[in-house]
Amino acid sequence: MNAAAILADIADVRSGDKGDNVSIGVLARRPEDYAVLLRTLEPTRIAELFGDWLRGPVHVYPMPNIDGCLVLLERGLGGGATRTLRFDQTAKALGNAILRLSLA
């Protein structure tokens, strides 16, 4: 991969919400890219990407049986779908935004 490669080059996402928490499933398209996925999805890198939008910790749960990870962003929706003033109330855009991470 070149230095400008991003997560979108190797992975797909599906995201959703539960209250004020965001869950993002990230799946490598090819098994050989799973190691890159794990290196790229570091909690500190994810927290830097979302900046002030994120009010809680980031958790990354590897799922090697499906070459993916579950990324959980606590307090990431500005109060939850029924309370937030954000345009994206259900975390769909946040799932796509994580694909901008540069590969590690």
Short mmCIF file of N, CA, C and O in Angstrom, two decimals:
data_model
loop_
_atom_site.label_atom_id
_atom_site.label_comp_id
_atom_site.label_asym_id
_atom_site.label_seq_id
_atom_site.Cartn_x
_atom_site.Cartn_y
_atom_site.Cartn_z
N MET A 1 0.84 -1.18 0.00
CA MET A 1 0.00 0.00 0.00
C MET A 1 0.89 1.25 0.00
O MET A 1 1.93 1.26 0.62
N ASN A 2 0.40 2.29 -0.63
CA ASN A 2 1.18 3.52 -0.63
C ASN A 2 0.88 4.34 0.62
O ASN A 2 -0.03 4.04 1.37
N ALA A 3 1.69 5.37 0.85
CA ALA A 3 1.57 6.17 2.07
C ALA A 3 0.23 6.89 2.18
O ALA A 3 -0.19 7.23 3.27
N ALA A 4 -0.45 7.11 1.07
CA ALA A 4 -1.72 7.83 1.11
C ALA A 4 -2.92 6.89 1.25
O ALA A 4 -4.05 7.34 1.21
N ALA A 5 -2.67 5.61 1.44
CA ALA A 5 -3.77 4.64 1.54
C ALA A 5 -4.58 4.89 2.81
O ALA A 5 -4.04 5.26 3.85
N ILE A 6 -5.88 4.68 2.70
CA ILE A 6 -6.78 4.87 3.83
C ILE A 6 -7.57 3.59 4.07
O ILE A 6 -7.59 2.68 3.23
N LEU A 7 -8.23 3.53 5.20
CA LEU A 7 -8.99 2.34 5.58
C LEU A 7 -10.03 1.96 4.53
O LEU A 7 -10.28 0.78 4.30
N ALA A 8 -10.60 2.93 3.86
CA ALA A 8 -11.59 2.65 2.82
C ALA A 8 -11.03 1.80 1.69
O ALA A 8 -11.79 1.13 0.98
N ASP A 9 -9.71 1.78 1.53
CA ASP A 9 -9.08 0.99 0.49
C ASP A 9 -9.12 -0.51 0.78
O ASP A 9 -8.99 -1.32 -0.13
N ILE A 10 -9.27 -0.88 2.06
CA ILE A 10 -9.20 -2.30 2.41
C ILE A 10 -10.40 -2.82 3.19
O ILE A 10 -10.48 -4.02 3.47
N ALA A 11 -11.33 -1.94 3.59
CA ALA A 11 -12.39 -2.37 4.50
C ALA A 11 -13.75 -1.77 4.16
O ALA A 11 -13.84 -0.76 3.47
N ASP A 12 -14.77 -2.42 4.69
CA ASP A 12 -16.14 -1.93 4.63
C ASP A 12 -16.65 -1.75 6.05
O ASP A 12 -16.13 -2.37 6.98
N VAL A 13 -17.66 -0.90 6.22
CA VAL A 13 -18.20 -0.65 7.56
C VAL A 13 -19.72 -0.75 7.58
O VAL A 13 -20.38 -0.60 6.55
N ARG A 14 -20.21 -0.97 8.77
CA ARG A 14 -21.64 -0.91 9.06
C ARG A 14 -21.73 -0.31 10.44
O ARG A 14 -21.02 -0.72 11.36
N SER A 15 -22.57 0.69 10.63
CA SER A 15 -22.61 1.35 11.93
C SER A 15 -24.03 1.55 12.41
O SER A 15 -24.99 1.48 11.65
N GLY A 16 -24.13 1.83 13.70
CA GLY A 16 -25.42 2.09 14.31
C GLY A 16 -25.25 2.69 15.68
O GLY A 16 -24.14 3.01 16.11
N ASP A 17 -26.35 2.85 16.38
CA ASP A 17 -26.31 3.50 17.68
C ASP A 17 -27.13 2.72 18.69
O ASP A 17 -28.04 1.97 18.34
N LYS A 18 -26.80 2.93 19.94
CA LYS A 18 -27.60 2.46 21.06
C LYS A 18 -27.46 3.53 22.12
O LYS A 18 -26.41 3.67 22.73
N GLY A 19 -28.49 4.35 22.26
CA GLY A 19 -28.39 5.48 23.18
C GLY A 19 -27.38 6.47 22.65
O GLY A 19 -27.45 6.90 21.50
N ASP A 20 -26.42 6.80 23.48
CA ASP A 20 -25.39 7.77 23.12
C ASP A 20 -24.10 7.08 22.63
O ASP A 20 -23.09 7.72 22.44
N ASN A 21 -24.15 5.78 22.42
CA ASN A 21 -22.98 5.03 21.99
C ASN A 21 -23.07 4.68 20.50
O ASN A 21 -24.15 4.42 19.99
N VAL A 22 -21.92 4.66 19.87
CA VAL A 22 -21.82 4.34 18.45
C VAL A 22 -21.11 3.00 18.32
O VAL A 22 -20.05 2.79 18.93
N SER A 23 -21.66 2.11 17.54
CA SER A 23 -20.96 0.86 17.22
C SER A 23 -20.68 0.83 15.72
O SER A 23 -21.56 1.13 14.92
N ILE A 24 -19.44 0.49 15.41
CA ILE A 24 -19.01 0.44 14.02
C ILE A 24 -18.34 -0.91 13.77
O ILE A 24 -17.32 -1.22 14.39
N GLY A 25 -18.92 -1.68 12.90
CA GLY A 25 -18.30 -2.93 12.48
C GLY A 25 -17.41 -2.64 11.28
O GLY A 25 -17.85 -2.03 10.30
N VAL A 26 -16.16 -3.03 11.37
CA VAL A 26 -15.19 -2.80 10.29
C VAL A 26 -14.68 -4.17 9.83
O VAL A 26 -14.13 -4.92 10.63
N LEU A 27 -14.89 -4.47 8.56
CA LEU A 27 -14.50 -5.77 8.02
C LEU A 27 -13.48 -5.62 6.90
O LEU A 27 -13.70 -4.86 5.95
N ALA A 28 -12.37 -6.33 7.04
CA ALA A 28 -11.38 -6.35 5.97
C ALA A 28 -11.98 -7.07 4.76
O ALA A 28 -12.67 -8.08 4.91
N ARG A 29 -11.73 -6.55 3.58
CA ARG A 29 -12.25 -7.19 2.37
C ARG A 29 -11.51 -8.48 2.05
O ARG A 29 -12.08 -9.38 1.44
N ARG A 30 -10.24 -8.54 2.44
CA ARG A 30 -9.42 -9.72 2.17
C ARG A 30 -8.75 -10.16 3.47
O ARG A 30 -8.29 -9.31 4.24
N PRO A 31 -8.69 -11.45 3.73
CA PRO A 31 -8.06 -11.92 4.98
C PRO A 31 -6.64 -11.39 5.18
O PRO A 31 -6.24 -11.12 6.31
N GLU A 32 -5.90 -11.23 4.10
CA GLU A 32 -4.51 -10.76 4.25
C GLU A 32 -4.43 -9.30 4.71
O GLU A 32 -3.36 -8.82 5.11
N ASP A 33 -5.53 -8.56 4.69
CA ASP A 33 -5.54 -7.17 5.16
C ASP A 33 -5.95 -7.04 6.63
O ASP A 33 -5.95 -5.94 7.18
N TYR A 34 -6.27 -8.16 7.27
CA TYR A 34 -6.74 -8.09 8.66
C TYR A 34 -5.67 -7.51 9.59
O TYR A 34 -5.98 -6.71 10.47
N ALA A 35 -4.41 -7.88 9.41
CA ALA A 35 -3.34 -7.35 10.26
C ALA A 35 -3.22 -5.84 10.12
O ALA A 35 -3.01 -5.12 11.11
N VAL A 36 -3.38 -5.33 8.93
CA VAL A 36 -3.36 -3.87 8.71
C VAL A 36 -4.55 -3.22 9.40
O VAL A 36 -4.43 -2.16 10.01
N LEU A 37 -5.69 -3.86 9.33
CA LEU A 37 -6.89 -3.36 9.99
C LEU A 37 -6.65 -3.22 11.49
O LEU A 37 -6.95 -2.18 12.09
N LEU A 38 -6.06 -4.23 12.10
CA LEU A 38 -5.77 -4.19 13.54
C LEU A 38 -4.80 -3.06 13.89
O LEU A 38 -5.00 -2.37 14.90
N ARG A 39 -3.78 -2.87 13.09
CA ARG A 39 -2.81 -1.79 13.36
C ARG A 39 -3.46 -0.42 13.19
O ARG A 39 -3.12 0.53 13.90
N THR A 40 -4.34 -0.30 12.24
CA THR A 40 -4.96 0.98 11.92
C THR A 40 -6.00 1.39 12.95
O THR A 40 -6.11 2.57 13.30
N LEU A 41 -6.75 0.45 13.47
CA LEU A 41 -7.84 0.76 14.40
C LEU A 41 -7.36 0.85 15.85
O LEU A 41 -7.87 0.19 16.74
N GLU A 42 -6.41 1.70 16.09
CA GLU A 42 -5.94 1.97 17.45
C GLU A 42 -6.86 3.00 18.10
O GLU A 42 -7.20 4.01 17.47
N PRO A 43 -7.29 2.79 19.34
CA PRO A 43 -8.20 3.72 19.99
C PRO A 43 -7.74 5.17 19.98
O PRO A 43 -8.56 6.07 19.76
N THR A 44 -6.44 5.42 20.17
CA THR A 44 -5.98 6.82 20.19
C THR A 44 -6.12 7.47 18.81
O THR A 44 -6.47 8.64 18.71
N ARG A 45 -5.86 6.71 17.75
CA ARG A 45 -6.00 7.24 16.39
C ARG A 45 -7.47 7.56 16.09
O ARG A 45 -7.78 8.57 15.46
N ILE A 46 -8.35 6.68 16.54
CA ILE A 46 -9.78 6.89 16.31
C ILE A 46 -10.27 8.10 17.09
O ILE A 46 -11.01 8.93 16.57
N ALA A 47 -9.82 8.23 18.34
CA ALA A 47 -10.21 9.39 19.15
C ALA A 47 -9.72 10.69 18.52
O ALA A 47 -10.44 11.69 18.51
N GLU A 48 -8.52 10.69 17.97
CA GLU A 48 -8.01 11.89 17.29
C GLU A 48 -8.85 12.23 16.07
O GLU A 48 -9.10 13.39 15.79
N LEU A 49 -9.27 11.21 15.33
CA LEU A 49 -10.09 11.44 14.14
C LEU A 49 -11.40 12.15 14.49
O LEU A 49 -11.79 13.10 13.83
N PHE A 50 -12.06 11.71 15.55
CA PHE A 50 -13.37 12.27 15.90
C PHE A 50 -13.28 13.50 16.80
O PHE A 50 -14.25 14.25 16.90
N GLY A 51 -12.16 13.73 17.42
CA GLY A 51 -11.94 14.95 18.20
C GLY A 51 -13.02 15.24 19.22
O GLY A 51 -13.43 14.36 19.98
N ASP A 52 -13.52 16.47 19.22
CA ASP A 52 -14.50 16.93 20.21
C ASP A 52 -15.86 16.26 20.10
O ASP A 52 -16.68 16.38 21.00
N TRP A 53 -16.12 15.61 18.99
CA TRP A 53 -17.41 14.92 18.84
C TRP A 53 -17.52 13.75 19.81
O TRP A 53 -18.60 13.35 20.18
N LEU A 54 -16.40 13.20 20.19
CA LEU A 54 -16.36 12.04 21.05
C LEU A 54 -16.16 12.47 22.50
O LEU A 54 -15.20 13.17 22.81
N ARG A 55 -17.06 12.06 23.38
CA ARG A 55 -17.00 12.47 24.79
C ARG A 55 -16.58 11.34 25.73
O ARG A 55 -16.43 11.55 26.92
N GLY A 56 -16.42 10.14 25.20
CA GLY A 56 -16.06 8.99 26.03
C GLY A 56 -14.94 8.20 25.41
O GLY A 56 -14.38 8.58 24.37
N PRO A 57 -14.62 7.07 26.01
CA PRO A 57 -13.51 6.24 25.50
C PRO A 57 -13.87 5.50 24.22
O PRO A 57 -15.03 5.33 23.87
N VAL A 58 -12.81 5.05 23.56
CA VAL A 58 -12.93 4.23 22.35
C VAL A 58 -12.49 2.81 22.71
O VAL A 58 -11.45 2.62 23.34
N HIS A 59 -13.29 1.83 22.32
CA HIS A 59 -12.95 0.43 22.52
C HIS A 59 -12.89 -0.25 21.15
O HIS A 59 -13.75 0.00 20.32
N VAL A 60 -11.91 -1.11 20.97
CA VAL A 60 -11.79 -1.88 19.74
C VAL A 60 -11.74 -3.36 20.11
O VAL A 60 -10.87 -3.78 20.88
N TYR A 61 -12.70 -4.12 19.59
CA TYR A 61 -12.80 -5.54 19.88
C TYR A 61 -12.49 -6.34 18.60
O TYR A 61 -13.31 -6.35 17.68
N PRO A 62 -11.33 -6.97 18.55
CA PRO A 62 -10.99 -7.77 17.37
C PRO A 62 -11.91 -8.99 17.23
O PRO A 62 -12.29 -9.60 18.23
N MET A 63 -12.22 -9.32 16.01
CA MET A 63 -13.03 -10.50 15.69
C MET A 63 -12.32 -11.27 14.58
O MET A 63 -12.68 -11.16 13.41
N PRO A 64 -11.26 -12.01 14.94
CA PRO A 64 -10.45 -12.67 13.93
C PRO A 64 -11.21 -13.72 13.11
O PRO A 64 -10.82 -13.98 11.96
N ASN A 65 -12.28 -14.26 13.65
CA ASN A 65 -13.02 -15.28 12.91
C ASN A 65 -13.73 -14.72 11.67
O ASN A 65 -14.08 -15.47 10.76
N ILE A 66 -13.90 -13.39 11.62
CA ILE A 66 -14.52 -12.76 10.45
C ILE A 66 -13.65 -11.65 9.86
O ILE A 66 -14.12 -10.82 9.08
N ASP A 67 -12.38 -11.61 10.27
CA ASP A 67 -11.44 -10.59 9.77
C ASP A 67 -11.97 -9.18 9.97
O ASP A 67 -11.90 -8.34 9.08
N GLY A 68 -12.50 -8.93 11.16
CA GLY A 68 -13.07 -7.62 11.42
C GLY A 68 -12.87 -7.18 12.86
O GLY A 68 -12.26 -7.88 13.67
N CYS A 69 -13.39 -6.01 13.15
CA CYS A 69 -13.35 -5.44 14.50
C CYS A 69 -14.67 -4.72 14.77
O CYS A 69 -15.29 -4.18 13.86
N LEU A 70 -15.04 -4.72 16.04
CA LEU A 70 -16.14 -3.88 16.49
C LEU A 70 -15.50 -2.69 17.18
O LEU A 70 -14.69 -2.85 18.10
N VAL A 71 -15.83 -1.50 16.71
CA VAL A 71 -15.35 -0.27 17.33
C VAL A 71 -16.53 0.34 18.08
O VAL A 71 -17.58 0.58 17.50
N LEU A 72 -16.35 0.56 19.38
CA LEU A 72 -17.40 1.15 20.20
C LEU A 72 -16.94 2.52 20.68
O LEU A 72 -15.88 2.65 21.29
N LEU A 73 -17.72 3.54 20.35
CA LEU A 73 -17.43 4.91 20.77
C LEU A 73 -18.44 5.28 21.85
O LEU A 73 -19.63 5.45 21.57
N GLU A 74 -17.99 5.37 23.08
CA GLU A 74 -18.90 5.74 24.17
C GLU A 74 -19.15 7.24 24.13
O GLU A 74 -18.24 8.03 23.90
N ARG A 75 -20.40 7.60 24.35
CA ARG A 75 -20.83 9.00 24.36
C ARG A 75 -20.37 9.72 23.08
O ARG A 75 -19.80 10.79 23.12
N GLY A 76 -20.70 9.13 21.96
CA GLY A 76 -20.27 9.66 20.69
C GLY A 76 -21.34 10.33 19.85
O GLY A 76 -21.08 10.73 18.73
N LEU A 77 -22.56 10.44 20.39
CA LEU A 77 -23.65 11.00 19.59
C LEU A 77 -24.25 12.28 20.15
O LEU A 77 -25.33 12.69 19.74
N GLY A 78 -23.57 12.91 21.07
CA GLY A 78 -24.09 14.18 21.59
C GLY A 78 -25.37 14.01 22.39
O GLY A 78 -26.24 14.88 22.36
N GLY A 79 -25.51 12.89 23.08
CA GLY A 79 -26.67 12.68 23.93
C GLY A 79 -27.60 11.58 23.46
O GLY A 79 -28.50 11.17 24.17
N GLY A 80 -27.41 11.09 22.27
CA GLY A 80 -28.27 10.03 21.74
C GLY A 80 -29.22 10.55 20.68
O GLY A 80 -29.44 11.76 20.53
N ALA A 81 -29.81 9.63 19.95
CA ALA A 81 -30.63 9.98 18.78
C ALA A 81 -31.79 10.91 19.11
O ALA A 81 -32.15 11.76 18.31
N THR A 82 -32.38 10.76 20.27
CA THR A 82 -33.54 11.60 20.60
C THR A 82 -33.16 12.91 21.27
O THR A 82 -34.03 13.76 21.47
N ARG A 83 -31.87 13.10 21.61
CA ARG A 83 -31.45 14.30 22.32
C ARG A 83 -30.47 15.16 21.55
O ARG A 83 -30.31 16.35 21.84
N THR A 84 -29.76 14.57 20.60
CA THR A 84 -28.69 15.30 19.92
C THR A 84 -29.24 16.33 18.94
O THR A 84 -30.33 16.17 18.40
N LEU A 85 -28.47 17.36 18.72
CA LEU A 85 -28.78 18.36 17.70
C LEU A 85 -27.96 18.12 16.44
O LEU A 85 -28.04 18.90 15.50
N ARG A 86 -27.21 17.05 16.42
CA ARG A 86 -26.39 16.73 15.26
C ARG A 86 -27.27 16.24 14.11
O ARG A 86 -28.31 15.62 14.31
N PHE A 87 -26.80 16.49 12.92
CA PHE A 87 -27.52 16.04 11.73
C PHE A 87 -27.55 14.51 11.65
O PHE A 87 -28.55 13.92 11.28
N ASP A 88 -26.42 13.86 12.00
CA ASP A 88 -26.35 12.41 11.97
C ASP A 88 -26.72 11.88 13.34
O ASP A 88 -25.90 11.76 14.22
N GLN A 89 -27.97 11.52 13.52
CA GLN A 89 -28.45 11.08 14.83
C GLN A 89 -28.24 9.60 15.08
O GLN A 89 -28.34 9.15 16.22
N THR A 90 -27.98 8.83 14.06
CA THR A 90 -27.89 7.38 14.23
C THR A 90 -26.53 6.79 13.86
O THR A 90 -26.41 5.60 13.65
N ALA A 91 -25.53 7.61 13.75
CA ALA A 91 -24.13 7.18 13.58
C ALA A 91 -23.77 6.67 12.20
O ALA A 91 -22.71 6.12 12.02
N LYS A 92 -24.62 6.83 11.23
CA LYS A 92 -24.28 6.34 9.88
C LYS A 92 -23.08 7.08 9.31
O LYS A 92 -22.19 6.47 8.73
N ALA A 93 -23.03 8.39 9.44
CA ALA A 93 -21.90 9.16 8.91
C ALA A 93 -20.62 8.87 9.69
O ALA A 93 -19.53 8.89 9.11
N LEU A 94 -20.73 8.60 10.98
CA LEU A 94 -19.54 8.30 11.76
C LEU A 94 -18.90 6.98 11.29
O LEU A 94 -17.67 6.86 11.27
N GLY A 95 -19.72 6.04 10.89
CA GLY A 95 -19.19 4.80 10.34
C GLY A 95 -18.40 5.06 9.07
O GLY A 95 -17.31 4.54 8.89
N ASN A 96 -18.94 5.89 8.21
CA ASN A 96 -18.22 6.21 6.98
C ASN A 96 -16.98 7.06 7.27
O ASN A 96 -15.98 6.96 6.57
N ALA A 97 -17.05 7.91 8.27
CA ALA A 97 -15.92 8.78 8.60
C ALA A 97 -14.69 7.99 9.04
O ALA A 97 -13.56 8.38 8.75
N ILE A 98 -14.90 6.88 9.72
CA ILE A 98 -13.74 6.10 10.19
C ILE A 98 -12.93 5.56 9.01
O ILE A 98 -11.74 5.29 9.14
N LEU A 99 -13.56 5.46 7.86
CA LEU A 99 -12.86 4.97 6.68
C LEU A 99 -11.79 5.94 6.18
O LEU A 99 -10.97 5.60 5.33
N ARG A 100 -11.76 7.16 6.74
CA ARG A 100 -10.74 8.14 6.35
C ARG A 100 -9.41 7.93 7.07
O ARG A 100 -8.41 8.60 6.76
N LEU A 101 -9.36 7.04 8.05
CA LEU A 101 -8.10 6.79 8.77
C LEU A 101 -7.02 6.32 7.80
O LEU A 101 -7.27 5.42 6.98
N SER A 102 -5.84 6.90 7.91
CA SER A 102 -4.73 6.42 7.08
C SER A 102 -4.27 5.07 7.63
O SER A 102 -4.31 4.82 8.85
N LEU A 103 -3.86 4.21 6.73
CA LEU A 103 -3.42 2.87 7.15
C LEU A 103 -2.13 2.94 7.94
O LEU A 103 -1.23 3.72 7.61
N ALA A 104 -2.05 2.13 8.96
CA ALA A 104 -0.84 2.08 9.81
C ALA A 104 0.03 0.90 9.39
O ALA A 104 -0.43 -0.06 8.85
#
